[in-house]
Amino acid sequence: MTLHNKYPTAHYRALDAAHHIHPFSDTRSLNAQGARVIVRGEGSFIYDSDGNKILDGMAGLWCCNIGHGRHEIAEAVNKQMLELEYYNTFFKTTHPPAVELAAALAEVSPEGFNRVFFTGSGSEANDTILRMARTYWATLGKPDKKVIIARKNAYHGSTVAGASLGGMKPMHEQGGLPIPGVHHIAQPYWFGEGGDMSPADFGLWAARELEKAIDEIGEDKVAAFIAEPIQGAGGVIIPPETYWPEISRICKSREILLITDEVICGFGRLGSWFGCQHFGVEPDLMPIAKGLSSGYLPIGGVLVSDKVAHVIEETGDFNHGFTYSAHPVCAAAALANLKIIKEEKLVERVRDDIGPYLKARWMQLADHPLIGEVRMTGLVGALELVPAKPSHRRFEGDGKVGMMCRDHSFKNGLVMRAVGDTMIISPPLVLSHEEADLLVATAAKTLDMTLADLKAEGLMG
Ligand code: PXG
């Protein structure tokens, strides 16, 4: 019997190369190689058009918290689609999914957060942040407080405001970014930039760069500081323990808003509903997306503290919004997703069960000759690849080794990402113990294969 492949790889690769421009990709080299065609997902696994089963160590793109293929979401979406597929919330109208999701978010948010502004993505959430933070100060009679302080190597999205707030040099180099009024300070990346300082001293130093920037720019000109609790796309940068308490102290003693970008850290990733809670900080605004719907449909938003919401009420019209703000079908997907996170106690599971379980095994990779540092908090982790331990010296070649490692990992059946020569994971929160064992065993095998290649090329030591 010949099995008919519903999704013939060559057919999809050829059409993809002819018609599809991929995000963050070198089109010519991707097309020469051909994209991997993903055709199905179930739980912690994805399947490609050649029948390979791959452990999704990145939960899609840091988003599929409840795992792939959940029928509960499909059913909620189908029901909403048949009842009200679309209506806007601009002109004195609302609809049940928007209202129910807003209320459900207020219930899980930290104290003092009772309102949400909906967007279609995390980037749109950060565009909203920029306008809302400046509008907040203008309404309070301080229109000069406009500058947003952000960090180098941060990721806040790919729209003009998102990419400007982000600190990714290659993004700034295309399209004339950042826009004026955004100032970037050092990131708390001890392994990469800590030099001779202890992690604790470096954490304090990096936090005090904020205080220095406020003084240089002038407190009367600064609107806000924005930061990811743990930098995701920058390479899972977990700040030293001294960092967030010092940032918190500075923000409390200065008249600026604190924004924690919860697009990755929100909805259980760190074993708390929001990343700020893991670090004990109290922000004024929180952009959200990704885990809000587990990526089943595109939806994002800004969680707005009462402090900011009361001022925005004074503003009168806030002239901002998107056609798909609070899209009813996306909101229905998000509601069903929050229900699963609550019913299956996924936040607690990351904190008390699968988080510590995976971490104990992941940290054992520190003994591997290729590994300079291993880190993990909740269900995000990183491995720093180095040519000679214990030094923090990096390989030559700008991420070539990370790419080798990533390719081996994919072939071995594990999606592990490379950011330069830092390997990162962010698996679904439903990851089982057996899947955690498989993840670490596959990562270890991948490191061995990468090491063998590097030795053959004479690149170790
Ligand atoms: N903030 C953070 C912290 C993010 O990680 C966004 C905002 C923007 O969200 P949208 O929904 O507009 O993509 C993100 C998105 C990567 C990668 O390479 C990470 C993201 C997006 C694309 C690629 O790790 N994060």
Coordinates of C-alpha atoms and ligand atoms in Angstrom, one line a residue:
M1 CA 0.0 0.0 0.0
T2 CA 1.4 3.5 -0.8
L3 CA 0.5 6.1 1.7
H4 CA -0.5 9.4 0.1
N5 CA 1.1 12.4 1.8
K6 CA -1.5 15.1 2.2
Y7 CA 1.2 17.7 2.4
P8 CA 4.0 16.8 0.0
T9 CA 7.1 18.6 1.2
A10 CA 8.6 19.6 -2.2
H11 CA 5.3 21.1 -3.3
Y12 CA 4.9 23.3 -0.2
R13 CA 8.6 24.3 -0.2
A14 CA 8.5 25.4 -3.8
L15 CA 5.3 27.5 -3.3
D16 CA 6.7 28.9 -0.1
A17 CA 9.9 30.0 -1.8
A18 CA 8.0 31.5 -4.7
H19 CA 5.4 33.5 -2.7
H20 CA 6.1 33.8 1.0
I21 CA 8.5 36.3 2.6
H22 CA 9.3 35.0 6.1
P23 CA 9.8 37.2 9.2
F24 CA 13.4 37.8 10.4
S25 CA 14.8 35.6 7.6
D26 CA 17.4 35.8 4.9
T27 CA 15.0 35.1 2.0
R28 CA 17.6 33.9 -0.5
S29 CA 19.3 31.5 1.8
L30 CA 16.1 30.2 3.3
N31 CA 14.6 29.5 -0.2
A32 CA 17.8 27.7 -1.3
Q33 CA 17.5 25.4 1.7
G34 CA 13.7 25.1 1.9
A35 CA 11.6 25.7 5.0
R36 CA 10.5 22.8 7.2
V37 CA 6.8 22.3 6.7
I38 CA 5.0 21.9 10.1
V39 CA 1.6 20.2 9.6
R40 CA 0.2 19.3 13.0
G41 CA 0.6 19.8 16.7
E42 CA -0.5 17.8 19.7
G43 CA 0.4 18.5 23.3
S44 CA 4.2 19.3 23.5
F45 CA 4.9 18.0 20.0
I46 CA 4.8 19.2 16.5
Y47 CA 4.9 17.1 13.3
D48 CA 6.4 18.0 9.9
S49 CA 5.4 17.0 6.4
D50 CA 8.0 14.2 6.3
G51 CA 6.4 12.6 9.4
N52 CA 9.0 13.7 11.9
K53 CA 7.8 14.1 15.5
I54 CA 9.5 17.0 17.2
L55 CA 9.4 18.1 20.9
D56 CA 8.4 21.8 20.8
G57 CA 11.0 23.2 23.2
M58 CA 9.9 26.8 22.3
A59 CA 6.1 26.4 22.7
G60 CA 5.7 27.7 19.2
L61 CA 7.2 31.2 19.7
W62 CA 7.1 31.4 23.5
C63 CA 3.3 31.3 23.4
C64 CA 1.7 27.8 23.3
N65 CA 1.4 27.6 27.1
I66 CA -1.4 25.0 27.2
G67 CA 0.1 22.8 24.5
H68 CA -0.9 22.2 20.9
G69 CA -4.2 20.9 19.5
R70 CA -6.6 21.6 22.4
H71 CA -10.2 20.9 21.4
E72 CA -11.6 23.1 24.1
I73 CA -10.2 26.2 22.3
A74 CA -11.4 25.0 18.9
E75 CA -14.9 24.5 20.3
A76 CA -15.0 27.9 22.0
V77 CA -13.9 29.5 18.8
N78 CA -16.4 27.7 16.7
K79 CA -19.2 28.6 19.0
Q80 CA -18.3 32.3 19.0
M81 CA -17.7 32.4 15.2
L82 CA -21.3 31.2 14.7
E83 CA -22.8 33.6 17.2
L84 CA -20.9 36.9 16.5
E85 CA -17.8 36.6 14.3
Y86 CA -16.9 40.3 14.5
Y87 CA -18.0 43.6 16.0
N88 CA -16.1 46.6 17.1
T89 CA -15.8 48.2 20.5
F90 CA -15.2 51.8 19.2
F91 CA -18.6 53.5 19.1
K92 CA -20.4 52.9 22.4
T93 CA -20.7 49.2 21.8
T94 CA -19.2 46.1 23.5
H95 CA -19.8 42.4 23.4
P96 CA -19.8 39.5 25.8
P97 CA -16.4 38.0 25.0
A98 CA -14.7 41.4 25.4
V99 CA -16.4 42.0 28.8
E100 CA -15.9 38.5 30.1
L101 CA -12.2 38.5 29.1
A102 CA -11.6 41.9 30.6
A103 CA -13.2 40.7 33.9
A104 CA -11.3 37.4 33.8
L105 CA -8.0 39.3 33.4
A106 CA -8.8 41.7 36.3
E107 CA -9.3 38.6 38.4
V108 CA -5.9 37.1 37.8
S109 CA -4.0 40.4 37.7
P110 CA -2.0 41.8 40.6
E111 CA -3.8 44.1 43.1
G112 CA -4.6 47.5 41.7
F113 CA -5.0 46.2 38.1
N114 CA -8.7 46.2 37.0
R115 CA -8.6 47.4 33.4
V116 CA -7.4 46.3 30.0
F117 CA -6.9 47.9 26.6
F118 CA -7.1 45.2 23.9
T119 CA -4.8 44.9 20.9
G120 CA -4.1 42.3 18.2
S121 CA -0.5 41.6 19.3
G122 CA 2.4 42.3 21.7
S123 CA 3.8 44.9 19.3
E124 CA 0.6 46.8 19.2
A125 CA 0.5 46.5 23.0
N126 CA 3.8 48.3 23.1
D127 CA 2.7 51.0 20.6
T128 CA -0.3 51.5 23.0
I129 CA 2.1 51.7 25.9
L130 CA 4.1 54.5 24.3
R131 CA 1.1 56.6 23.6
M132 CA -0.6 55.9 26.9
A133 CA 2.4 56.7 29.0
R134 CA 2.9 60.0 27.3
T135 CA -0.8 60.8 27.4
Y136 CA -0.8 60.0 31.1
W137 CA 1.8 62.7 31.8
A138 CA 0.3 65.2 29.3
T139 CA -3.1 64.9 31.1
L140 CA -1.3 65.6 34.4
G141 CA 0.0 68.8 32.9
K142 CA 3.5 67.5 32.2
P143 CA 3.6 67.2 28.4
D144 CA 7.5 67.2 28.4
K145 CA 7.7 63.9 30.2
K146 CA 8.0 61.9 27.0
V147 CA 11.2 59.9 27.1
I148 CA 10.9 56.1 27.6
I149 CA 14.0 54.5 29.0
A150 CA 14.4 50.9 27.7
R151 CA 17.3 48.5 27.5
K152 CA 19.9 47.3 25.0
N153 CA 19.1 43.9 23.6
A154 CA 15.5 44.1 24.8
Y155 CA 12.6 42.8 22.6
H156 CA 9.4 44.7 22.6
G157 CA 8.0 43.9 19.1
S158 CA 8.5 44.7 15.5
T159 CA 6.2 47.7 14.8
V160 CA 7.9 51.1 14.7
A161 CA 7.3 51.8 18.4
G162 CA 7.9 48.2 19.4
A163 CA 11.2 48.0 17.6
S164 CA 12.3 51.4 18.9
L165 CA 11.6 50.4 22.5
G166 CA 13.5 47.2 21.8
G167 CA 17.2 47.4 21.9
M168 CA 18.0 45.1 18.9
K169 CA 20.7 46.8 16.8
P170 CA 20.0 44.8 13.6
M171 CA 16.4 46.0 13.8
H172 CA 17.4 49.6 14.4
E173 CA 19.6 49.5 11.3
Q174 CA 16.7 48.9 9.0
G175 CA 14.1 51.6 8.5
G176 CA 15.7 54.4 10.5
L177 CA 15.0 53.4 14.1
P178 CA 14.7 54.1 16.9
I179 CA 12.2 57.0 16.8
P180 CA 13.2 60.0 18.9
G181 CA 12.4 59.9 22.6
V182 CA 13.6 56.4 23.4
H183 CA 16.8 56.0 25.4
H184 CA 18.6 52.6 25.9
I185 CA 20.6 51.6 29.0
A186 CA 22.6 48.5 29.8
Q187 CA 21.0 45.1 30.2
P188 CA 21.5 42.9 33.3
Y189 CA 23.4 40.2 31.3
W190 CA 26.0 39.1 33.8
F191 CA 27.5 36.1 31.9
G192 CA 28.0 38.3 28.8
E193 CA 28.8 41.7 30.2
G194 CA 29.5 41.3 33.9
G195 CA 33.3 41.4 33.5
D196 CA 35.1 41.0 36.9
M197 CA 32.0 42.0 38.9
S198 CA 30.1 39.5 41.1
P199 CA 26.6 38.9 39.8
A200 CA 25.2 40.8 42.8
D201 CA 27.4 43.9 42.2
F202 CA 26.7 43.8 38.5
G203 CA 22.9 43.6 39.1
L204 CA 23.2 46.7 41.2
W205 CA 25.4 48.5 38.7
A206 CA 23.0 47.7 35.8
A207 CA 20.0 48.9 37.8
R208 CA 21.7 52.1 38.7
E209 CA 22.2 52.8 35.0
L210 CA 18.5 53.7 35.2
E211 CA 19.1 56.2 37.9
K212 CA 22.0 57.7 36.0
A213 CA 19.9 58.0 32.8
I214 CA 17.1 59.7 34.7
D215 CA 19.5 62.2 36.1
E216 CA 21.2 62.8 32.7
I217 CA 17.9 63.2 30.8
G218 CA 16.1 65.0 33.6
E219 CA 13.3 63.5 35.6
D220 CA 10.9 66.1 34.2
K221 CA 11.5 64.7 30.7
V222 CA 11.2 60.9 31.5
A223 CA 7.8 59.2 31.2
A224 CA 8.6 55.6 31.9
F225 CA 11.0 52.7 32.1
I226 CA 10.1 49.5 30.2
A227 CA 11.7 46.1 30.7
E228 CA 11.0 42.4 30.3
P229 CA 11.1 40.7 33.8
I230 CA 13.4 38.1 32.0
Q231 CA 14.6 39.0 28.5
G232 CA 13.3 36.4 26.2
A233 CA 14.4 37.0 22.6
G234 CA 17.6 38.6 23.9
G235 CA 18.7 35.1 25.1
V236 CA 16.7 34.3 28.3
I237 CA 18.7 36.8 30.4
I238 CA 17.8 36.2 34.0
P239 CA 18.9 39.2 36.0
P240 CA 21.0 38.8 39.1
E241 CA 18.9 38.8 42.3
T242 CA 19.9 42.3 43.2
Y243 CA 18.6 43.8 40.0
W244 CA 14.8 44.1 40.3
P245 CA 14.7 45.2 43.9
E246 CA 17.0 48.1 43.0
I247 CA 15.0 49.0 39.9
S248 CA 11.9 49.0 42.1
R249 CA 13.5 51.3 44.6
I250 CA 14.6 53.7 41.9
C251 CA 11.1 53.8 40.2
K252 CA 9.4 54.4 43.6
S253 CA 11.7 57.2 44.4
R254 CA 11.4 58.9 41.0
E255 CA 8.3 60.2 39.3
I256 CA 8.3 57.8 36.3
L257 CA 6.0 54.9 35.3
L258 CA 7.3 51.3 35.5
I259 CA 6.3 49.0 32.6
T260 CA 7.0 45.3 32.8
D261 CA 6.6 43.7 29.4
E262 CA 4.8 40.5 30.2
V263 CA 4.4 39.2 26.6
I264 CA 6.6 36.2 27.4
C265 CA 6.7 36.1 31.2
G266 CA 2.9 36.5 31.7
F267 CA 0.4 33.6 32.0
G268 CA 2.5 31.2 34.0
R269 CA 5.9 31.1 32.3
L270 CA 7.8 31.9 35.5
G271 CA 5.5 30.0 37.9
S272 CA 3.5 33.2 38.7
W273 CA 0.6 34.7 36.7
F274 CA 2.9 37.6 35.8
G275 CA 6.7 37.9 35.7
C276 CA 6.6 41.1 37.9
Q277 CA 5.1 39.0 40.7
H278 CA 8.0 36.5 40.5
F279 CA 10.4 39.4 41.1
G280 CA 8.1 41.2 43.6
V281 CA 7.9 44.4 41.6
E282 CA 4.8 46.6 41.2
P283 CA 4.5 48.0 37.7
D284 CA 2.0 50.6 36.4
L285 CA 1.4 49.1 33.0
M286 CA 1.8 45.6 31.6
P287 CA 1.8 44.7 27.9
I288 CA 0.5 41.2 27.3
A289 CA 0.0 38.8 24.3
K290 CA 1.3 35.2 23.5
G291 CA 0.2 33.2 26.6
L292 CA -3.0 35.2 26.8
S293 CA -4.5 33.0 24.1
S294 CA -1.6 30.4 24.0
G295 CA -1.2 31.6 20.4
Y296 CA -4.4 29.9 19.2
L297 CA -5.6 33.3 17.8
P298 CA -3.8 36.6 17.7
I299 CA -4.7 38.8 20.7
G300 CA -2.8 41.2 23.0
G301 CA -3.4 44.0 25.3
V302 CA -2.2 46.4 28.0
L303 CA -3.1 45.8 31.6
V304 CA -3.6 49.2 33.1
S305 CA -3.3 49.9 36.8
D306 CA -5.9 52.0 38.6
K307 CA -3.4 54.8 39.0
V308 CA -3.0 55.1 35.2
A309 CA -6.6 54.3 34.4
H310 CA -7.9 57.1 36.5
V311 CA -5.7 59.7 34.7
I312 CA -6.6 58.3 31.3
E313 CA -10.3 58.8 32.3
E314 CA -9.5 62.4 32.8
T315 CA -7.9 62.7 29.3
G316 CA -11.3 62.5 27.6
D317 CA -10.9 60.8 24.2
F318 CA -7.9 58.5 24.0
N319 CA -7.4 58.5 20.3
H320 CA -6.1 55.1 19.8
G321 CA -7.4 51.6 18.9
F322 CA -7.3 48.8 16.4
T323 CA -10.0 47.2 14.2
Y324 CA -9.3 44.0 16.0
S325 CA -9.1 45.4 19.6
A326 CA -11.1 42.8 21.6
H327 CA -11.9 40.7 18.5
P328 CA -14.8 38.5 19.8
V329 CA -13.4 35.2 18.4
C330 CA -9.9 35.9 19.7
A331 CA -11.3 36.9 23.0
A332 CA -13.3 33.7 23.2
A333 CA -10.1 31.7 22.5
A334 CA -8.3 33.7 25.3
L335 CA -11.1 33.0 27.7
A336 CA -11.1 29.3 27.0
N337 CA -7.3 29.4 27.4
L338 CA -7.5 31.2 30.8
K339 CA -10.0 28.6 31.9
I340 CA -7.6 25.8 31.1
I341 CA -4.7 27.5 32.8
K342 CA -6.8 27.9 36.0
E343 CA -8.5 24.4 35.9
E344 CA -5.3 22.6 35.2
K345 CA -3.4 24.8 37.8
L346 CA -0.6 25.4 35.2
V347 CA 0.8 28.4 37.1
E348 CA 1.2 26.3 40.3
R349 CA 2.4 23.4 38.2
V350 CA 5.3 25.4 36.8
R351 CA 6.1 26.8 40.3
D352 CA 6.0 23.6 42.3
D353 CA 6.2 20.6 39.9
I354 CA 7.4 20.7 36.3
G355 CA 9.5 23.9 36.8
P356 CA 11.7 22.5 39.6
Y357 CA 11.7 19.0 37.9
L358 CA 13.0 20.3 34.6
K359 CA 15.4 22.7 36.2
A360 CA 17.1 20.0 38.3
R361 CA 17.9 18.1 35.1
W362 CA 18.7 21.1 32.9
M363 CA 21.3 22.4 35.4
Q364 CA 23.2 19.0 35.1
L365 CA 24.1 20.1 31.6
A366 CA 26.6 22.5 33.3
D367 CA 29.1 19.7 33.4
H368 CA 29.2 19.5 29.6
P369 CA 32.6 20.7 28.2
L370 CA 30.8 23.1 25.8
I371 CA 28.7 24.8 28.5
G372 CA 29.9 28.1 30.2
E373 CA 26.6 28.7 32.1
V374 CA 23.2 27.1 32.5
R375 CA 20.2 29.1 33.8
M376 CA 16.5 28.4 34.3
T377 CA 13.6 30.1 36.0
G378 CA 10.1 28.7 35.7
L379 CA 10.0 27.2 32.3
V380 CA 12.5 29.3 30.4
G381 CA 16.1 28.3 30.2
A382 CA 19.4 29.0 28.5
L383 CA 22.8 27.3 27.8
E384 CA 25.8 29.4 27.0
L385 CA 28.1 27.7 24.5
V386 CA 31.8 28.5 25.1
P387 CA 35.1 27.3 23.6
A388 CA 36.9 26.9 26.9
K389 CA 35.5 26.8 30.4
P390 CA 35.4 28.4 32.9
S391 CA 36.2 31.6 30.9
H392 CA 33.3 33.7 29.5
R393 CA 35.2 34.0 26.2
R394 CA 32.9 33.4 23.2
F395 CA 33.4 31.6 19.9
E396 CA 34.4 33.6 16.8
G397 CA 31.8 33.8 14.0
D398 CA 28.8 35.6 15.4
G399 CA 26.4 32.8 16.3
K400 CA 27.8 30.1 13.9
V401 CA 28.1 27.6 16.7
G402 CA 24.7 28.3 18.0
M403 CA 23.3 27.7 14.6
M404 CA 25.2 24.4 14.3
C405 CA 23.7 23.3 17.6
R406 CA 20.2 24.4 16.7
D407 CA 20.4 22.4 13.4
H408 CA 21.5 19.3 15.3
S409 CA 18.8 19.8 17.8
F410 CA 16.0 20.0 15.2
K411 CA 17.4 16.9 13.5
N412 CA 17.4 15.1 16.8
G413 CA 13.8 16.0 17.4
L414 CA 13.9 19.0 19.7
V415 CA 13.1 22.6 18.9
M416 CA 15.8 24.6 20.8
R417 CA 16.5 28.1 19.6
A418 CA 19.8 29.9 19.2
V419 CA 20.4 33.5 20.1
G420 CA 24.0 34.0 19.0
D421 CA 25.8 31.1 20.8
T422 CA 23.1 31.0 23.6
M423 CA 20.7 28.1 23.3
I424 CA 17.3 28.7 24.7
I425 CA 14.1 26.8 25.6
S426 CA 10.6 27.8 26.6
P427 CA 8.5 24.6 26.5
P428 CA 4.7 24.3 26.9
L429 CA 3.6 24.5 30.6
V430 CA 1.9 21.1 30.1
L431 CA 5.2 19.4 29.6
S432 CA 5.2 16.0 31.3
H433 CA 8.0 14.6 33.4
E434 CA 8.8 12.1 30.6
E435 CA 8.9 14.9 28.1
A436 CA 11.2 16.9 30.3
D437 CA 13.6 13.9 30.5
L438 CA 13.4 13.6 26.7
L439 CA 14.1 17.3 26.3
V440 CA 17.3 17.2 28.5
A441 CA 18.5 13.9 27.0
T442 CA 18.1 15.3 23.4
A443 CA 19.8 18.6 24.4
A444 CA 22.7 16.5 25.9
K445 CA 23.0 14.4 22.7
T446 CA 22.9 17.6 20.6
L447 CA 25.7 19.2 22.7
D448 CA 27.8 16.0 22.1
M449 CA 27.3 16.2 18.4
T450 CA 28.1 20.0 18.3
L451 CA 31.2 19.4 20.4
A452 CA 32.4 16.6 18.0
D453 CA 31.9 19.0 15.0
L454 CA 33.8 21.7 16.8
K455 CA 36.7 19.4 17.7
A456 CA 36.9 18.2 14.1
E457 CA 37.2 21.8 13.0
G458 CA 39.8 22.6 15.7
L459 CA 37.6 25.2 17.3
M460 CA 37.6 24.1 20.9
G461 CA 40.0 25.3 23.6
Ligands
PXG1 N1 7.2 41.9 23.9 C1 8.0 40.8 24.1 C2 8.7 40.7 25.4 C3 8.0 39.8 23.1 O1 8.8 38.7 23.4 C4 6.6 41.2 21.7 C5 6.6 42.1 22.7 C6 5.9 41.5 20.5 O2 4.8 40.6 20.3 P1 4.2 40.3 18.9 O3 2.9 39.6 19.2 O4 3.9 41.6 18.2 O5 5.2 39.5 18.1 C7 7.4 40.0 21.9 C8 7.4 39.0 20.8 C9 12.2 35.6 19.0 C10 10.9 36.3 18.9 O6 13.0 35.6 18.1 C11 10.2 36.8 20.0 C12 9.0 37.5 19.8 C13 8.5 37.7 18.5 C14 9.2 37.2 17.4 C15 10.4 36.5 17.6 O7 12.5 35.1 20.1 N2 8.4 38.0 20.9

